[in-house]
PDB file of C-alpha atoms in Angstrom:
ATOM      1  CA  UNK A 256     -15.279  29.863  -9.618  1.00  0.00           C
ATOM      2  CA  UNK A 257     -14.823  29.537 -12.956  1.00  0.00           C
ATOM      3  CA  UNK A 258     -16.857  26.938 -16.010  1.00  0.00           C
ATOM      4  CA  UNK A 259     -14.663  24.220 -17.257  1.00  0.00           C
ATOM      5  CA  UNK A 260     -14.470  25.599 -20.792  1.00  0.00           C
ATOM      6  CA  UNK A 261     -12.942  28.359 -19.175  1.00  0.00           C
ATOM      7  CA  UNK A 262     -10.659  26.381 -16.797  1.00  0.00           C
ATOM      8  CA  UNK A 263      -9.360  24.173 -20.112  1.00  0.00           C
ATOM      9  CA  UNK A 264      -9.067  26.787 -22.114  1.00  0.00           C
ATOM     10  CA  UNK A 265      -6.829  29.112 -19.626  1.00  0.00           C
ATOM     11  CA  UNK A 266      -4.602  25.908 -18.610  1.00  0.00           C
ATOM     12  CA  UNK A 267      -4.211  25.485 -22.432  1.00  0.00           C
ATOM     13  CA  UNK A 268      -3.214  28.735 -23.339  1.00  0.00           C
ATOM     14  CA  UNK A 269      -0.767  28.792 -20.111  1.00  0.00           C
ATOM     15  CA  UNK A 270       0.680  25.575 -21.495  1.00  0.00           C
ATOM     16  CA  UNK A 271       1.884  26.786 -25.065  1.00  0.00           C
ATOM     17  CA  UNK A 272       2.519  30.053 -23.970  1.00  0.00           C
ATOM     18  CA  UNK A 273       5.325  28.395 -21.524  1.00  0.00           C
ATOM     19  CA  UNK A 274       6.024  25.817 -24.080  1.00  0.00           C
ATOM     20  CA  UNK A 275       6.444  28.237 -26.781  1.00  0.00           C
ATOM     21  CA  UNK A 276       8.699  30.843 -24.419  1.00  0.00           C
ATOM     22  CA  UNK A 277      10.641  28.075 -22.239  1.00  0.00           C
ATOM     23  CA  UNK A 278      10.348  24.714 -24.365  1.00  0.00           C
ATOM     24  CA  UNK A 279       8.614  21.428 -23.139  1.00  0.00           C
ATOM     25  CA  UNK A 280      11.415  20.825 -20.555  1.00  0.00           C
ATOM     26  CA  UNK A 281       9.995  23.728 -18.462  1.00  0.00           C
ATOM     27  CA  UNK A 282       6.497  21.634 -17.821  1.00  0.00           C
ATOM     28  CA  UNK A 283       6.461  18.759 -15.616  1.00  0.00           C
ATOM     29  CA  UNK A 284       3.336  16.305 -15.780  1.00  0.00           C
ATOM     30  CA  UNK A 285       1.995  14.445 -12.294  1.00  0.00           C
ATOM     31  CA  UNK A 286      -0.678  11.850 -13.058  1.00  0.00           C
ATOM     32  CA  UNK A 287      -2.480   9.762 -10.493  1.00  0.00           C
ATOM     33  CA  UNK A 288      -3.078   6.527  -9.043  1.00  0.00           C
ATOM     34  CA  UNK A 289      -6.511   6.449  -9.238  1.00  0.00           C
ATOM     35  CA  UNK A 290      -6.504   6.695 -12.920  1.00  0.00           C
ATOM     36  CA  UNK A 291      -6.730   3.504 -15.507  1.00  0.00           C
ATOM     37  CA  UNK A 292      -3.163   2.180 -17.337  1.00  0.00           C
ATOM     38  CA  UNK A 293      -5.832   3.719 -20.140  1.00  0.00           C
ATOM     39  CA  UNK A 294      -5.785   6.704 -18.940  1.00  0.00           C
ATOM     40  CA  UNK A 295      -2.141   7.226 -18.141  1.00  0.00           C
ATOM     41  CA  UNK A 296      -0.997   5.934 -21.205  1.00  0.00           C
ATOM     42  CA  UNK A 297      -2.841   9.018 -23.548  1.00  0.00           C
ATOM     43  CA  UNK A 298      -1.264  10.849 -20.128  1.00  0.00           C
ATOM     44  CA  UNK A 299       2.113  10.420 -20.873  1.00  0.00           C
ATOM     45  CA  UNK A 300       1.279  10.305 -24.753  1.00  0.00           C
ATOM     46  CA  UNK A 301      -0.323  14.116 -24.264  1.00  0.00           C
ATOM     47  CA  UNK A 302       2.785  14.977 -22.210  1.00  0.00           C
ATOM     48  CA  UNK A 303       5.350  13.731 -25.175  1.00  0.00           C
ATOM     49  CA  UNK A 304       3.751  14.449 -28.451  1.00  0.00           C
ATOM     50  CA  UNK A 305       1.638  17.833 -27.416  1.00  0.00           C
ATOM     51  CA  UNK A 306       3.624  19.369 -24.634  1.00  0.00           C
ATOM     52  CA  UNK A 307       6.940  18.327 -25.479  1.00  0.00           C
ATOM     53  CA  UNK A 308       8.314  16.854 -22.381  1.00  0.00           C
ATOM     54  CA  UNK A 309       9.482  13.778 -20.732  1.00  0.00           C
ATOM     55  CA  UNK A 310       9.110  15.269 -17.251  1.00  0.00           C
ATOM     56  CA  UNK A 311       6.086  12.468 -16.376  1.00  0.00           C
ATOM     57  CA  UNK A 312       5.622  11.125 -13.278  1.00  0.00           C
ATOM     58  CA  UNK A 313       2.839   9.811 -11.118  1.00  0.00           C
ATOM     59  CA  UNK A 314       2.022  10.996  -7.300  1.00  0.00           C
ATOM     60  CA  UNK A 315       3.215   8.062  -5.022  1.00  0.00           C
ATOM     61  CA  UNK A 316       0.973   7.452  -2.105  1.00  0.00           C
ATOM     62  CA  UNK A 317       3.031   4.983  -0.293  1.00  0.00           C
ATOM     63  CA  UNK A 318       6.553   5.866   1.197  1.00  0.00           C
ATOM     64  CA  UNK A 319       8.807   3.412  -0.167  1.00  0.00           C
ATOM     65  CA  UNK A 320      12.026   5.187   1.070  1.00  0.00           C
ATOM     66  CA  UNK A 321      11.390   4.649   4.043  1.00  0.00           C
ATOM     67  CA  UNK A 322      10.283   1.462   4.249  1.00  0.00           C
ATOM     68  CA  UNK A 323      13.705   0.778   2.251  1.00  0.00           C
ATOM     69  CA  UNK A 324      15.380   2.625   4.669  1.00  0.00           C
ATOM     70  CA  UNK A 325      14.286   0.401   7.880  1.00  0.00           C
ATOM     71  CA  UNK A 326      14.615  -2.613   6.107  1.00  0.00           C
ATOM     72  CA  UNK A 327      18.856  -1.586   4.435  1.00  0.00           C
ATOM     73  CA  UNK A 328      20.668  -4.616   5.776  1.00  0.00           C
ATOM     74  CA  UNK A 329      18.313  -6.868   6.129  1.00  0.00           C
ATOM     75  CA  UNK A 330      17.213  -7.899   2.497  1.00  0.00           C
ATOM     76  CA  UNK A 331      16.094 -11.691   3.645  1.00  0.00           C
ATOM     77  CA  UNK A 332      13.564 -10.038   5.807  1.00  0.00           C
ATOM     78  CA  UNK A 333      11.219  -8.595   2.610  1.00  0.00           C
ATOM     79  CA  UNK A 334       8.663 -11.049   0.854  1.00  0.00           C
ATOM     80  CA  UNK A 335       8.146 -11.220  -2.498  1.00  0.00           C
ATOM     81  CA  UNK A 336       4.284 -11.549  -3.957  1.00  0.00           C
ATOM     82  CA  UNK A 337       4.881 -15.595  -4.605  1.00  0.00           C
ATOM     83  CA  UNK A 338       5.713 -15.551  -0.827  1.00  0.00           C
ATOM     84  CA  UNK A 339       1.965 -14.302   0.214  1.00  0.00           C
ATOM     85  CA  UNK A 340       0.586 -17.433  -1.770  1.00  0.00           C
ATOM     86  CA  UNK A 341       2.479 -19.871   0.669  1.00  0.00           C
ATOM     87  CA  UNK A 342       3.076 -18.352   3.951  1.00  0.00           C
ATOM     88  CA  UNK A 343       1.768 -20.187   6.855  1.00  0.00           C
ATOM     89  CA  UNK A 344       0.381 -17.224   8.812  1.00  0.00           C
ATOM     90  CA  UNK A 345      -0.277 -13.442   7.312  1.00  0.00           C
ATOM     91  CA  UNK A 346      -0.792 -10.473   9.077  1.00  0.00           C
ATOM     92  CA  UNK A 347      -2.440  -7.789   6.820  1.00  0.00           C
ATOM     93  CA  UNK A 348      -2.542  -4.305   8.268  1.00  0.00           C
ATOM     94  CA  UNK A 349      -4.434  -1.719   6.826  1.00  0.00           C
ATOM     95  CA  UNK A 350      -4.937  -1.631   3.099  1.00  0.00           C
ATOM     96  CA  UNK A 351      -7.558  -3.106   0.814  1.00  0.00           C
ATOM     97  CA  UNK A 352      -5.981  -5.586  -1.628  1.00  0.00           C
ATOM     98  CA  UNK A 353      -9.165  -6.301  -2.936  1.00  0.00           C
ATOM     99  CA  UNK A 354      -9.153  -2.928  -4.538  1.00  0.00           C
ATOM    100  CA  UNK A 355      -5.654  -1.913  -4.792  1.00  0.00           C
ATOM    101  CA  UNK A 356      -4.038  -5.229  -5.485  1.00  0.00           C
ATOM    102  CA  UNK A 357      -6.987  -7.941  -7.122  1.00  0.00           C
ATOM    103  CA  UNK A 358      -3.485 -10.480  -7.149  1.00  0.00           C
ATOM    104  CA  UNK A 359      -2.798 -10.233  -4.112  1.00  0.00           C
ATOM    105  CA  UNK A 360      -5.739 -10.444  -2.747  1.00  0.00           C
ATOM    106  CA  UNK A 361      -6.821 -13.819  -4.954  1.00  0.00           C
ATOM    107  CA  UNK A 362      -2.934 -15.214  -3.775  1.00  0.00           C
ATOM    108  CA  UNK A 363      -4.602 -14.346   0.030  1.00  0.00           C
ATOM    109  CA  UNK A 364      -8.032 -16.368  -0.581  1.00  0.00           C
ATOM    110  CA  UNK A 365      -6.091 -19.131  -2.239  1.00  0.00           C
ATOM    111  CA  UNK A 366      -3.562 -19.552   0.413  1.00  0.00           C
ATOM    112  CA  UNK A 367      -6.396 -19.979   3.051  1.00  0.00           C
ATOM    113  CA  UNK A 368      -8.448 -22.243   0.940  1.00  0.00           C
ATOM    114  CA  UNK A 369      -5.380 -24.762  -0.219  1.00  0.00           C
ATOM    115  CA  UNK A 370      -3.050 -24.431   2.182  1.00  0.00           C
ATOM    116  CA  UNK A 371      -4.581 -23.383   5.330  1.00  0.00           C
ATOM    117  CA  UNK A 372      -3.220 -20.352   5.683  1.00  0.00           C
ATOM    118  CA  UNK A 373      -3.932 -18.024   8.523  1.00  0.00           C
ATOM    119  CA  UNK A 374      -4.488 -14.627   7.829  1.00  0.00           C
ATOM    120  CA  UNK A 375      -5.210 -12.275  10.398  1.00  0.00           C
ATOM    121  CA  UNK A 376      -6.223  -8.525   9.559  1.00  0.00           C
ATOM    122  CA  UNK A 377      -5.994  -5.447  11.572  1.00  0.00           C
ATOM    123  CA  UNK A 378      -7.517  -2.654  10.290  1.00  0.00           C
ATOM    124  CA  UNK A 379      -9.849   0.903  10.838  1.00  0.00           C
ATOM    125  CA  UNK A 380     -12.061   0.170   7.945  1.00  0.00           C
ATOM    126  CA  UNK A 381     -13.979  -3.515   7.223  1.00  0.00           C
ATOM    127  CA  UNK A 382     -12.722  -5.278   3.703  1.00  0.00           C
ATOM    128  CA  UNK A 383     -13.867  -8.170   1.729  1.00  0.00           C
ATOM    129  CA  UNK A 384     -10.482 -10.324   3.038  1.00  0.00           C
ATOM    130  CA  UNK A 385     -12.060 -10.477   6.895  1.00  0.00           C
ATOM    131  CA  UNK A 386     -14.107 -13.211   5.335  1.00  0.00           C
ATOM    132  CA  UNK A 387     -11.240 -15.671   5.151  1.00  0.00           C
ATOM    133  CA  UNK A 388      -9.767 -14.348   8.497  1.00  0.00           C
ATOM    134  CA  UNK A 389      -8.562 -16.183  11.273  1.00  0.00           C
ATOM    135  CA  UNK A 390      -9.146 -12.990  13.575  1.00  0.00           C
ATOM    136  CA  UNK A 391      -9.715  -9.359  13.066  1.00  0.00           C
ATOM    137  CA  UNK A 392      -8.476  -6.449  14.945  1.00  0.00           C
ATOM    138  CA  UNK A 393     -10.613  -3.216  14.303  1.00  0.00           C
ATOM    139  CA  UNK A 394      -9.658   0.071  15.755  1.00  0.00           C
ATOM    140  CA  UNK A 395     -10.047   3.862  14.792  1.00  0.00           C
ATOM    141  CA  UNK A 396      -7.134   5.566  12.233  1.00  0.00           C
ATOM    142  CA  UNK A 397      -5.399   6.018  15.584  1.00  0.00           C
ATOM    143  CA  UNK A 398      -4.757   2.600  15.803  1.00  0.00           C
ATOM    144  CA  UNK A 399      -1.774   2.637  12.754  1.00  0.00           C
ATOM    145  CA  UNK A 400       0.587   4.103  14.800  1.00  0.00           C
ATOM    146  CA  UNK A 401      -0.594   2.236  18.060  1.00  0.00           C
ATOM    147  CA  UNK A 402       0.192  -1.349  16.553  1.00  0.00           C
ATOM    148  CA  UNK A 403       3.595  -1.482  17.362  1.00  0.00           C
ATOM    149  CA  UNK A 404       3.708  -0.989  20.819  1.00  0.00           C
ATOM    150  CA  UNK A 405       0.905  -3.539  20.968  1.00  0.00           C
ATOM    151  CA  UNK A 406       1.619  -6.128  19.366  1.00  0.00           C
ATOM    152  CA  UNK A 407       5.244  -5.688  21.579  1.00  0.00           C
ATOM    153  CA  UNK A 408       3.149  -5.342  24.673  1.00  0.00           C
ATOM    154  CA  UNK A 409       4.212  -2.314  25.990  1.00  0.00           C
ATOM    155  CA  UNK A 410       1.150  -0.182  24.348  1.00  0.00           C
ATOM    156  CA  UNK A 411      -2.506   0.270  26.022  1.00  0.00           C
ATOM    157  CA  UNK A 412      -3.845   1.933  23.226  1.00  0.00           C
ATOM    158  CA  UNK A 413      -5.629  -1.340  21.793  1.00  0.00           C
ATOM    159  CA  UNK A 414      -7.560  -3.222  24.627  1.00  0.00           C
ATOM    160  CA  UNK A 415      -8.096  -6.876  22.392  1.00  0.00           C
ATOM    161  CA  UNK A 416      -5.482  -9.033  23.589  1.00  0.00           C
ATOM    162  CA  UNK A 417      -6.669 -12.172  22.278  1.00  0.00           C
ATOM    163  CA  UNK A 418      -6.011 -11.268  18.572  1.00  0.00           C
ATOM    164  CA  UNK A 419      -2.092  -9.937  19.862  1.00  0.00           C
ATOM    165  CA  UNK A 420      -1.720 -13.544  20.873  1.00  0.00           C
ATOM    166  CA  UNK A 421      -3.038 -15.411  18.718  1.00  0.00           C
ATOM    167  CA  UNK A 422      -0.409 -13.033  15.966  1.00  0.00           C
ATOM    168  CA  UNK A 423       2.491 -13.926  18.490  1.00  0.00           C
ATOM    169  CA  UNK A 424       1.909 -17.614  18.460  1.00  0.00           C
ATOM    170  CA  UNK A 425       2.691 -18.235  15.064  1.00  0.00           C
ATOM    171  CA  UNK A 426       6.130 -19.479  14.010  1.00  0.00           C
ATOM    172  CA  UNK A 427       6.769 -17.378  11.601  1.00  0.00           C
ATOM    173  CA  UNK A 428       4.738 -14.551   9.852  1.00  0.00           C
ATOM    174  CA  UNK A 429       4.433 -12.836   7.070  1.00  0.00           C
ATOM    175  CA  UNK A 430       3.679  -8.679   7.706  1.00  0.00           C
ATOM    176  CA  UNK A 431       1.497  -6.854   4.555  1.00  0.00           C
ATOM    177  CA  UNK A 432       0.972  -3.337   5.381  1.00  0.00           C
ATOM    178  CA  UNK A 433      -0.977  -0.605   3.472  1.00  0.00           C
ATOM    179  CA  UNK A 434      -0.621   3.006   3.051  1.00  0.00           C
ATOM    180  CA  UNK A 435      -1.200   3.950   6.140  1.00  0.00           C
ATOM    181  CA  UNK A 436       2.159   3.514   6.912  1.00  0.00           C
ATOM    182  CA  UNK A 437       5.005   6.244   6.509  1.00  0.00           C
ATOM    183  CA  UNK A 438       7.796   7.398   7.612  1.00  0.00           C
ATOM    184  CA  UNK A 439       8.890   7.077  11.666  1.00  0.00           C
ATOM    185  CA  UNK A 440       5.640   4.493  11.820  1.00  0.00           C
ATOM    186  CA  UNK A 441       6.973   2.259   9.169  1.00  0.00           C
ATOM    187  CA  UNK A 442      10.250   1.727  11.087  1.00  0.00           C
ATOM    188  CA  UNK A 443       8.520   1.127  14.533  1.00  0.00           C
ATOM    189  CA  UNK A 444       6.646  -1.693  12.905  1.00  0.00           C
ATOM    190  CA  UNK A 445       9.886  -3.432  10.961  1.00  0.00           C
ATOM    191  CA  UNK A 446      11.857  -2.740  14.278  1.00  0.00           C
ATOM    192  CA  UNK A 447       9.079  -4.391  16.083  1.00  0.00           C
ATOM    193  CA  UNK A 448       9.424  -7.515  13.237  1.00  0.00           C
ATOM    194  CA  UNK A 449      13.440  -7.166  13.414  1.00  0.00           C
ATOM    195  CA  UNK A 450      13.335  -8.208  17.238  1.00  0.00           C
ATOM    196  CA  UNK A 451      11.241 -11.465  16.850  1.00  0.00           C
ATOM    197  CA  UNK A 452      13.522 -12.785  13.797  1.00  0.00           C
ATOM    198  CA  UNK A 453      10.326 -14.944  12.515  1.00  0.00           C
ATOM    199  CA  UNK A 454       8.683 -11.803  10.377  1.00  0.00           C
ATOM    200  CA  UNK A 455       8.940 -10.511   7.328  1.00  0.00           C
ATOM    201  CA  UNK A 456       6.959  -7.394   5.599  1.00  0.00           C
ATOM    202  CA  UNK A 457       5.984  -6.289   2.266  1.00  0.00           C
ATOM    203  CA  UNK A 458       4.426  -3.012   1.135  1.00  0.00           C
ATOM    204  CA  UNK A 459       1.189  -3.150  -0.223  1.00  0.00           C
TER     205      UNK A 459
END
């Protein structure tokens, strides 16, 4: 347990001491996600001009390697954000892109609203998006890693077959999928899209 004063001050006096032993190249800098492009920016700017270091980086809380890993080879099979405003039928999975991505979310509302889009969303947690949902799918933070094998039939995890169906029906779709998503459970649910031929994902 310690004050802040004190907590500042120590980090401080750890930082020059390694600066002034090692050089800036020995400290690394990890921002977050959660902060403001404010914030980051005097982030980076404290990291440069006071420590002395280009070692900046920011934690990542989505695992894009291996989402580019199940989708390697088939590059017609990822949609783009322009793609989301258009697409007949969406099926968002986890995620809140009112939150994390206003753009997306507004490129969601419009497509329903002009175009009749039909957006499904299957998720443990209720968002603002349900509102301009075709159907929604709610299930405990179990349910992630259930979704493939239901929505390919061969999992009992998820009893609402209505919603399945009515996500099976459509002629093509479009896959969005949040951070709930990583690594061995990322490539079940692109192998899942890979075998019907009409899907395509993108990483929220």
């Amino acid at each position: 347990a310690a004050t802040w004063e004190h907590a500042l001050r120590l980090a401080a006096s750890k930082l020059k001491e390694i600066r002034a032993t090692r050089g800036g190249n020995a400290i690394g800098v990890l921002g977050s996600n959660q902060t403001t492009n404010e914030e980051n920016y005097l982030l980076q700017k404290f990291a440069r001009s006071v420590l002395g270091t280009n070692n900046i980086d920011h934690d990542r809380s989505v695992d894009f390697s291996s989402f580019a890993h199940a989708m390697a080879g088939h590059k017609d099979k990822s949609a783009s954000l322009r793609d989301t405003a258009t697409a007949p039928a969406i099926l968002l999975i986890g995620g809140n892109p009112t939150e994390e991505h206003p753009l997306l979310a507004w490129n969601l509302r419009s497509n329903v609203r002009l175009n009749r889009g039909r957006l499904y969303v299957a998720s443990a947690k209720k968002i603002k998006l349900e509102r301009q949902a075709k159907a929604v799918l709610r299930f405990n933070e179990q349910g992630y890693a259930a979704l493939p094998g239901y929505l390919d039939g061969t999992g009992a995890e998820i009893a609402d077959l209505s919603f399945r169906d009515a996500v099976l029906a459509e002629e093509s779709l479009l896959v969005i999928f949040g951070q709930e998503y990583s690594g061995a459970s990322i490539e079940a649910l692109v192998a899942w899209g890979l075998k019907r031929g009409n899907v395509r994902f993108a990483f929220l």
